[in-house]
Coordinates of C-alpha atoms and ligand atoms in Angstrom, one line a residue:
M1 CA 87.7 -28.2 -101.3
P2 CA 87.1 -29.7 -104.4
R3 CA 89.4 -32.4 -105.6
V4 CA 89.6 -32.6 -109.5
V5 CA 91.3 -35.1 -111.9
L6 CA 93.7 -33.3 -114.4
G7 CA 94.1 -35.3 -117.6
V8 CA 96.8 -34.8 -119.5
C9 CA 97.2 -36.5 -122.9
G10 CA 100.2 -35.9 -125.8
G11 CA 100.0 -33.3 -127.4
I12 CA 101.6 -29.9 -128.0
A13 CA 99.2 -27.8 -125.9
A14 CA 99.9 -30.5 -122.8
Y15 CA 102.1 -27.3 -122.0
K16 CA 99.2 -25.3 -121.3
A17 CA 97.5 -28.1 -118.8
V18 CA 100.8 -26.7 -116.3
E19 CA 99.1 -23.5 -115.9
V20 CA 95.7 -25.3 -116.0
C21 CA 97.0 -26.9 -113.2
R22 CA 98.2 -23.8 -111.5
R23 CA 95.5 -21.4 -112.1
L24 CA 93.2 -24.6 -110.7
V25 CA 95.0 -25.0 -107.3
D26 CA 95.3 -20.9 -107.4
A27 CA 91.7 -21.4 -107.0
G28 CA 91.1 -23.5 -103.8
I29 CA 90.8 -26.7 -105.4
H30 CA 92.6 -30.4 -105.1
V31 CA 94.4 -30.9 -108.1
A32 CA 95.3 -34.8 -108.6
P33 CA 97.3 -34.5 -112.4
V34 CA 97.1 -37.9 -114.3
L35 CA 99.5 -37.8 -117.5
T36 CA 99.4 -40.5 -120.4
D37 CA 102.7 -41.4 -121.6
G38 CA 102.1 -39.4 -124.4
A39 CA 102.3 -36.3 -122.5
Q40 CA 105.5 -37.0 -121.1
E41 CA 106.5 -36.8 -124.0
F42 CA 106.1 -33.1 -123.9
V43 CA 105.9 -32.4 -120.6
G44 CA 107.6 -34.0 -117.6
A45 CA 105.3 -35.6 -114.8
L46 CA 107.7 -33.6 -112.0
T47 CA 106.4 -30.2 -113.1
F48 CA 102.8 -31.5 -112.6
S49 CA 104.0 -32.8 -109.1
A50 CA 106.0 -29.3 -108.6
L51 CA 102.4 -27.7 -109.1
A52 CA 99.8 -29.9 -108.0
S53 CA 98.2 -30.9 -104.6
E54 CA 99.6 -34.2 -104.9
P55 CA 102.1 -36.2 -106.8
A56 CA 101.4 -36.6 -110.9
R57 CA 100.4 -40.5 -111.7
T58 CA 101.3 -42.0 -114.7
S59 CA 100.2 -45.7 -114.4
L60 CA 98.1 -48.2 -113.3
F61 CA 100.6 -50.3 -111.6
G62 CA 103.4 -49.8 -109.5
G63 CA 101.6 -45.9 -107.3
P64 CA 100.8 -45.8 -103.9
E65 CA 97.6 -46.8 -104.0
P66 CA 97.0 -50.8 -105.3
I67 CA 93.6 -49.7 -107.7
P68 CA 94.5 -46.0 -108.5
H69 CA 91.8 -45.3 -111.2
T70 CA 88.4 -46.0 -108.8
Y71 CA 90.4 -44.0 -105.9
L72 CA 91.0 -41.3 -108.7
G73 CA 87.4 -42.0 -109.9
Q74 CA 85.5 -41.9 -106.8
T75 CA 86.9 -39.2 -104.7
A76 CA 86.7 -36.4 -108.0
D77 CA 84.8 -34.0 -107.6
L78 CA 85.3 -33.4 -111.6
I79 CA 87.3 -34.4 -114.1
V80 CA 89.3 -32.3 -117.0
V81 CA 91.0 -33.9 -119.4
A82 CA 93.2 -30.7 -121.5
P83 CA 94.2 -31.6 -123.7
A84 CA 92.6 -34.4 -125.0
T85 CA 94.2 -35.7 -128.5
A86 CA 91.8 -37.9 -130.9
K87 CA 93.0 -41.4 -129.8
L88 CA 91.8 -40.5 -126.6
L89 CA 88.5 -39.1 -127.4
G90 CA 88.2 -42.2 -129.5
K91 CA 88.9 -44.9 -126.8
Y92 CA 86.7 -42.8 -124.2
A93 CA 83.8 -43.0 -126.9
A94 CA 85.2 -46.5 -127.5
G95 CA 85.0 -47.6 -123.3
I96 CA 88.2 -49.0 -123.9
S97 CA 90.5 -48.5 -120.6
D98 CA 93.9 -49.4 -121.3
D99 CA 95.8 -46.7 -119.5
L100 CA 95.4 -44.9 -115.8
L101 CA 94.2 -41.7 -117.1
T102 CA 91.1 -43.7 -119.9
A103 CA 90.5 -46.2 -116.9
T104 CA 89.8 -43.4 -114.4
L105 CA 87.2 -42.0 -117.4
L106 CA 85.0 -45.1 -117.2
A107 CA 85.8 -45.6 -112.9
T108 CA 84.3 -42.5 -112.0
R109 CA 80.2 -41.2 -111.5
A110 CA 81.6 -37.2 -111.8
P111 CA 81.4 -34.5 -114.0
V112 CA 83.8 -35.0 -117.2
L113 CA 85.1 -32.0 -118.7
V114 CA 87.2 -32.7 -122.2
C115 CA 89.1 -29.8 -124.0
P116 CA 90.2 -31.4 -127.5
A117 CA 93.1 -30.3 -129.2
M118 CA 95.0 -30.9 -132.7
H119 CA 95.3 -30.3 -136.2
T120 CA 92.3 -28.9 -138.3
E121 CA 92.3 -32.1 -140.3
M122 CA 91.6 -34.1 -137.1
W123 CA 89.2 -31.9 -135.1
E124 CA 87.0 -31.9 -138.7
H125 CA 87.3 -35.6 -139.7
P126 CA 84.0 -38.0 -138.9
A127 CA 85.2 -40.2 -136.4
V128 CA 86.6 -36.9 -134.1
Q129 CA 83.0 -35.8 -134.4
E130 CA 81.2 -38.4 -134.2
N131 CA 82.9 -39.3 -131.1
L132 CA 82.4 -36.5 -129.7
S133 CA 78.7 -36.5 -130.1
T134 CA 78.6 -39.5 -128.7
L135 CA 80.7 -38.3 -125.4
R136 CA 78.4 -35.0 -125.6
R137 CA 74.9 -37.4 -125.8
R138 CA 76.6 -39.5 -122.5
G139 CA 76.8 -35.8 -120.8
V140 CA 80.1 -35.1 -121.4
H141 CA 81.2 -31.9 -121.3
V142 CA 83.1 -30.4 -124.5
L143 CA 85.4 -27.3 -124.4
D144 CA 85.1 -26.4 -128.3
P145 CA 89.2 -25.7 -129.5
E146 CA 89.7 -22.2 -130.7
E147 CA 90.9 -21.6 -134.1
G148 CA 94.6 -20.1 -134.2
R149 CA 98.6 -21.5 -134.6
L150 CA 99.1 -25.0 -134.2
A151 CA 102.4 -26.8 -134.7
G152 CA 104.2 -26.6 -137.5
G153 CA 103.3 -23.7 -138.1
D154 CA 99.8 -24.3 -139.2
V155 CA 97.1 -21.8 -138.9
G156 CA 93.2 -23.6 -138.0
A157 CA 90.9 -24.5 -135.4
G158 CA 91.9 -27.1 -133.0
R159 CA 94.0 -25.0 -130.8
L160 CA 93.3 -25.9 -127.2
A161 CA 90.8 -23.4 -125.2
D162 CA 92.7 -20.8 -123.3
P163 CA 93.6 -22.1 -119.7
A164 CA 91.7 -19.4 -118.4
R165 CA 88.7 -20.2 -120.1
I166 CA 89.2 -24.1 -118.7
A167 CA 89.7 -23.2 -115.7
D168 CA 86.6 -20.8 -115.4
E169 CA 84.4 -23.8 -116.6
V170 CA 86.1 -25.9 -114.1
L171 CA 84.8 -23.6 -111.7
R172 CA 82.0 -23.3 -113.1
L173 CA 80.8 -27.3 -113.6
L174 CA 81.6 -27.4 -110.0
A175 CA 79.8 -24.5 -108.6
G176 CA 76.9 -26.8 -109.1
V177 CA 77.9 -28.7 -106.1
H178 CA 80.7 -26.6 -104.6
P179 CA 79.4 -22.7 -104.7
L180 CA 82.1 -21.6 -102.3
T181 CA 84.9 -22.9 -105.1
G182 CA 87.8 -20.4 -104.7
R183 CA 86.0 -18.5 -102.2
T184 CA 87.9 -17.8 -98.7
I185 CA 85.8 -18.4 -95.5
V186 CA 87.2 -16.7 -92.2
V187 CA 85.3 -18.4 -89.2
T188 CA 85.6 -17.8 -85.5
A189 CA 84.7 -20.2 -83.0
G190 CA 84.9 -20.6 -79.2
G191 CA 84.3 -18.3 -76.0
T192 CA 87.5 -16.5 -75.2
R193 CA 89.7 -17.1 -72.3
E194 CA 91.1 -13.9 -70.6
A195 CA 93.7 -14.6 -68.1
V196 CA 93.4 -13.7 -64.2
D197 CA 96.9 -15.5 -63.6
P198 CA 98.6 -18.3 -65.0
V199 CA 96.2 -20.7 -63.8
R200 CA 91.9 -18.8 -63.7
Y201 CA 90.7 -17.0 -66.7
V202 CA 87.5 -15.3 -67.1
G203 CA 85.9 -17.4 -69.7
N204 CA 82.0 -17.9 -70.6
R205 CA 79.5 -21.1 -71.8
S206 CA 80.1 -20.8 -75.7
S207 CA 81.7 -24.6 -77.1
G208 CA 82.6 -23.1 -80.5
K209 CA 79.7 -26.1 -81.8
M210 CA 78.2 -23.8 -83.6
G211 CA 81.8 -22.5 -85.0
H212 CA 83.0 -26.1 -86.0
A213 CA 80.1 -26.3 -88.0
L214 CA 79.7 -23.4 -90.4
A215 CA 83.4 -24.5 -90.8
N216 CA 82.7 -28.0 -91.9
V217 CA 80.0 -26.8 -93.7
A218 CA 81.8 -23.9 -95.6
L219 CA 84.6 -26.8 -96.6
R220 CA 81.9 -29.1 -97.9
L221 CA 80.7 -26.2 -100.5
G222 CA 83.8 -25.6 -101.8
A223 CA 85.7 -23.1 -99.7
R224 CA 88.7 -22.4 -98.4
V225 CA 88.1 -22.1 -95.0
V226 CA 90.2 -21.2 -91.8
L227 CA 88.9 -21.2 -88.6
I228 CA 90.1 -19.6 -85.4
T229 CA 89.2 -21.0 -82.5
T230 CA 89.0 -21.7 -79.0
A231 CA 87.6 -24.7 -78.8
N232 CA 88.7 -28.5 -78.9
Q233 CA 85.7 -29.2 -80.8
P234 CA 86.7 -31.8 -84.1
V235 CA 86.7 -30.5 -87.2
A236 CA 86.7 -31.6 -91.2
A237 CA 89.9 -32.1 -92.5
G238 CA 91.3 -29.3 -95.1
V239 CA 90.3 -27.1 -92.3
E240 CA 92.8 -24.7 -91.5
V241 CA 93.1 -24.4 -87.8
V242 CA 94.5 -21.7 -85.7
A243 CA 94.1 -22.0 -82.8
V244 CA 93.5 -19.1 -80.1
E245 CA 92.6 -18.2 -76.1
S246 CA 92.2 -14.4 -76.1
A247 CA 90.3 -11.7 -77.1
Q248 CA 93.2 -9.8 -78.0
E249 CA 94.7 -13.4 -79.7
M250 CA 92.0 -13.9 -81.9
H251 CA 91.7 -10.0 -82.7
D252 CA 95.1 -10.7 -84.4
A253 CA 94.8 -13.9 -85.7
V254 CA 90.6 -12.7 -87.5
M255 CA 92.6 -9.1 -88.9
A256 CA 95.7 -10.7 -90.1
R257 CA 93.7 -14.0 -92.3
S258 CA 90.6 -11.4 -93.2
A259 CA 91.9 -9.1 -95.6
S260 CA 92.2 -11.1 -98.6
A261 CA 89.1 -13.3 -96.8
D262 CA 85.8 -13.3 -99.0
A263 CA 83.5 -13.4 -95.4
V264 CA 84.2 -13.3 -92.2
I265 CA 81.7 -15.1 -89.3
M266 CA 82.0 -14.5 -85.8
A267 CA 80.6 -17.5 -84.2
A268 CA 82.7 -16.7 -81.2
A269 CA 81.7 -15.6 -77.9
V270 CA 84.0 -12.9 -77.2
A271 CA 84.8 -11.3 -74.0
D272 CA 83.7 -7.9 -73.6
F273 CA 86.0 -7.3 -70.7
R274 CA 89.5 -8.5 -70.0
P275 CA 91.6 -8.4 -66.0
K276 CA 93.7 -5.0 -66.4
A277 CA 96.1 -6.1 -64.5
P278 CA 96.7 -10.2 -64.9
S279 CA 99.1 -11.6 -62.0
D280 CA 102.0 -13.3 -63.9
H281 CA 101.6 -15.8 -60.1
K282 CA 99.0 -17.8 -59.3
I283 CA 96.9 -15.5 -56.6
K284 CA 97.1 -17.2 -53.1
K285 CA 94.2 -17.8 -51.4
A286 CA 96.1 -16.6 -48.1
D287 CA 96.5 -13.0 -49.3
G288 CA 93.0 -12.0 -49.1
V289 CA 89.7 -11.5 -51.7
P290 CA 91.3 -9.9 -54.6
E291 CA 89.6 -7.1 -56.1
I292 CA 89.6 -7.6 -60.2
V293 CA 89.6 -4.8 -62.3
L294 CA 88.4 -5.0 -66.0
E295 CA 88.8 -3.6 -68.9
P296 CA 87.3 -3.5 -72.5
T297 CA 88.2 -5.7 -75.0
T298 CA 88.7 -4.6 -78.8
D299 CA 85.4 -5.3 -80.7
I300 CA 86.8 -7.2 -83.7
L301 CA 83.4 -7.4 -84.9
A302 CA 83.2 -3.7 -85.2
A303 CA 86.6 -3.4 -86.2
L304 CA 85.9 -6.0 -89.4
G305 CA 83.2 -4.0 -90.6
R306 CA 85.2 0.0 -90.8
A307 CA 87.5 -1.9 -92.5
K308 CA 85.5 -4.7 -95.2
R309 CA 86.3 -4.4 -98.4
P310 CA 83.6 -3.9 -101.4
G311 CA 82.5 -7.2 -102.0
Q312 CA 83.8 -8.7 -99.0
M313 CA 81.1 -9.9 -96.6
V314 CA 80.6 -10.1 -92.7
V315 CA 78.3 -12.1 -90.7
G316 CA 77.6 -11.1 -87.0
F317 CA 76.1 -13.6 -83.7
A318 CA 74.0 -12.0 -81.4
A319 CA 74.1 -13.9 -78.1
E320 CA 70.6 -12.4 -76.4
T321 CA 68.1 -13.3 -73.0
E322 CA 65.6 -10.8 -74.5
R323 CA 64.2 -8.5 -77.3
L324 CA 66.1 -10.8 -79.6
R325 CA 65.1 -8.6 -82.7
E326 CA 65.7 -5.1 -81.4
H327 CA 68.9 -5.7 -79.7
A328 CA 70.0 -7.9 -83.1
A329 CA 69.2 -5.1 -85.2
A330 CA 70.9 -2.5 -83.1
K331 CA 74.3 -4.7 -83.1
L332 CA 73.9 -5.0 -86.8
A333 CA 73.7 -1.0 -87.7
A334 CA 76.6 -0.3 -84.9
K335 CA 79.1 -2.8 -86.0
R336 CA 78.1 -2.5 -89.9
V337 CA 77.6 -5.9 -90.7
D338 CA 75.7 -8.1 -93.6
L339 CA 73.9 -10.5 -91.7
M340 CA 73.9 -11.1 -87.6
V341 CA 72.5 -14.7 -86.7
A342 CA 70.6 -13.9 -83.5
N343 CA 69.8 -16.3 -80.9
D344 CA 68.1 -16.7 -77.6
V345 CA 70.7 -18.0 -75.5
S346 CA 68.3 -18.8 -72.6
A347 CA 66.7 -20.9 -74.4
A348 CA 67.1 -24.9 -73.6
D349 CA 67.3 -26.1 -76.3
A350 CA 69.5 -23.6 -77.8
G351 CA 73.0 -21.3 -77.7
F352 CA 74.8 -22.3 -75.6
E353 CA 76.3 -26.3 -75.1
V354 CA 73.7 -27.6 -77.0
D355 CA 73.2 -29.2 -80.5
T356 CA 70.7 -27.5 -81.6
N357 CA 69.5 -23.9 -82.7
R358 CA 66.6 -21.7 -83.9
A359 CA 68.0 -18.2 -85.5
V360 CA 66.7 -15.5 -85.9
L361 CA 67.9 -13.5 -89.5
L362 CA 68.7 -9.9 -90.0
A363 CA 70.0 -8.8 -92.9
A364 CA 71.6 -5.2 -93.9
D365 CA 69.1 -5.1 -96.9
G366 CA 66.5 -5.3 -93.6
S367 CA 65.0 -7.7 -94.8
S368 CA 64.7 -11.3 -91.3
A369 CA 63.7 -14.9 -91.5
E370 CA 63.5 -16.9 -89.1
T371 CA 64.6 -20.7 -89.0
Q372 CA 62.6 -23.9 -86.8
L373 CA 64.6 -25.9 -84.3
L374 CA 67.6 -27.0 -86.1
T375 CA 71.0 -28.7 -85.8
K376 CA 74.0 -26.6 -85.5
E377 CA 74.7 -28.2 -88.9
E378 CA 71.7 -27.5 -90.6
L379 CA 71.4 -23.9 -89.2
A380 CA 75.4 -23.6 -90.4
A381 CA 74.0 -24.3 -93.9
V382 CA 71.3 -21.8 -93.9
V383 CA 73.6 -19.2 -92.6
L384 CA 76.1 -20.7 -95.8
A385 CA 73.2 -20.4 -98.3
H386 CA 73.3 -16.7 -97.3
V387 CA 76.9 -16.4 -97.5
V388 CA 76.5 -17.9 -101.3
T389 CA 73.8 -15.3 -102.6
Y390 CA 75.9 -12.8 -101.0
L391 CA 78.7 -13.2 -102.7
G392 CA 77.2 -13.7 -105.9
G393 CA 78.4 -17.8 -106.9
P394 CA 81.6 -19.1 -107.9
L395 CA 84.8 -16.8 -108.3
G396 CA 85.7 -15.3 -111.3
G397 CA 89.3 -15.3 -109.8
P398 CA 91.0 -17.7 -112.3
S399 CA 91.0 -15.3 -115.0
T400 CA 92.0 -12.3 -113.2
Ligands
CTP501 N1 81.9 -9.7 -80.6 C1 83.2 -9.6 -81.0 N2 84.6 -8.8 -80.2 C2 83.8 -8.7 -78.8 C3 82.5 -8.9 -78.8 C4 81.6 -9.6 -79.6 O1 83.7 -9.6 -82.1 N3 84.4 -7.9 -78.1 C5 81.4 -9.7 -81.9 C6 80.5 -11.7 -81.4 O2 81.7 -13.2 -82.6 C7 79.5 -11.7 -82.4 C8 78.8 -10.4 -82.4 O3 80.0 -9.4 -81.4 O4 79.5 -11.9 -83.6 C9 77.7 -10.5 -81.2 O5 78.6 -10.4 -79.3 P1 77.3 -10.4 -78.6 O6 78.5 -10.7 -77.4 O7 75.8 -11.1 -78.7 O8 77.3 -8.6 -78.4 P2 78.1 -7.9 -77.8 O9 78.5 -6.5 -78.7 O10 79.2 -7.7 -77.5 O11 77.1 -6.8 -76.8 P3 76.4 -7.4 -75.7 O12 77.2 -8.3 -75.0 O13 76.0 -6.1 -74.9 O14 75.0 -8.1 -75.8

């Protein structure tokens, strides 16, 4: 999840920063607000604390971290200052750091977006314009103010850009490094376990490594990630983990979470059959060789293909041991998926329980690609590159 520091200065437009904060949080961005003393004359820190991802900070001193400006500056993927006053622009251009916001701006290498707001006379003053030129020359992004009603009933240039435009601009800037910002990706992982009795199950050799790698990489690309997994593999903090065991539990979790997802990636090895009547007590040896009757499970991927919304992407994995392309292409068509990632699970260096994979990617438009031998993280990056392309870049959602 991308981290954004939202700097708020003292101006009447400070109340609009509350809306910027909400829109960014809604787009799946981790927002850390920093308020100047002036900002707090107009709007309370508590308002931001209630809406943001962490409590608002207001001071260089006395907070939870001993050196908050370096912490904020180093961990930010982007800093946005809205509204940015003439005073803030002047201090930033001159390299003055006399409060938490200006110190954070000097302590970061992340992209910075400033959204000025002030009276027309101040906005047009050569000192302000020269400071902005200096900042632009240094690579700072500036979202110019709009014409409109200003404090005190005046009308003119200087009104803070609309919060929806500010949020969109933040997403656009983040998209360079975090192309899945604002997107929700559901990933499944691991092999399901189908109970025979309270002790025994029918399972398979899937380790969950591929699905967990997909979840980690999707998170790094900026997505909000839900990982529905049977596996006990490590996964990055920030991924929402839903632990399941059986095909039915996985089906229920996937269907509940996928309706609002932008992409669903079924990397799990779901059992095709389960014991029809699992025993509710341990089957005893003395009772003789049991006969276990199986029944089919629901095909989750096929259900996703049928329920797919326009624009939503469904990705399947095909585990094959022979005639890889042919079998995978048949599954792609039958289950109505957009991308099938097929791998030969009988190869020693691909498939289950190993750290590497070699795959054939088949897309619904008929195109295909074959990868080298890759680590599962690398294959995850390849699959997610296809997801990024399919979804067409970052979400325009915050302005809707
Ligand atoms: N899959 C699913 N639900 C099932 C079985 C499979 O969602 N009950 C999904 C898997 O997660 C995978 C894809 O379908 O993304 C293909 O799984 P695979 O086992 O290769 O194919 P099957 O359709 O089960 O066919 P077969 O076992 O005959 O190869």
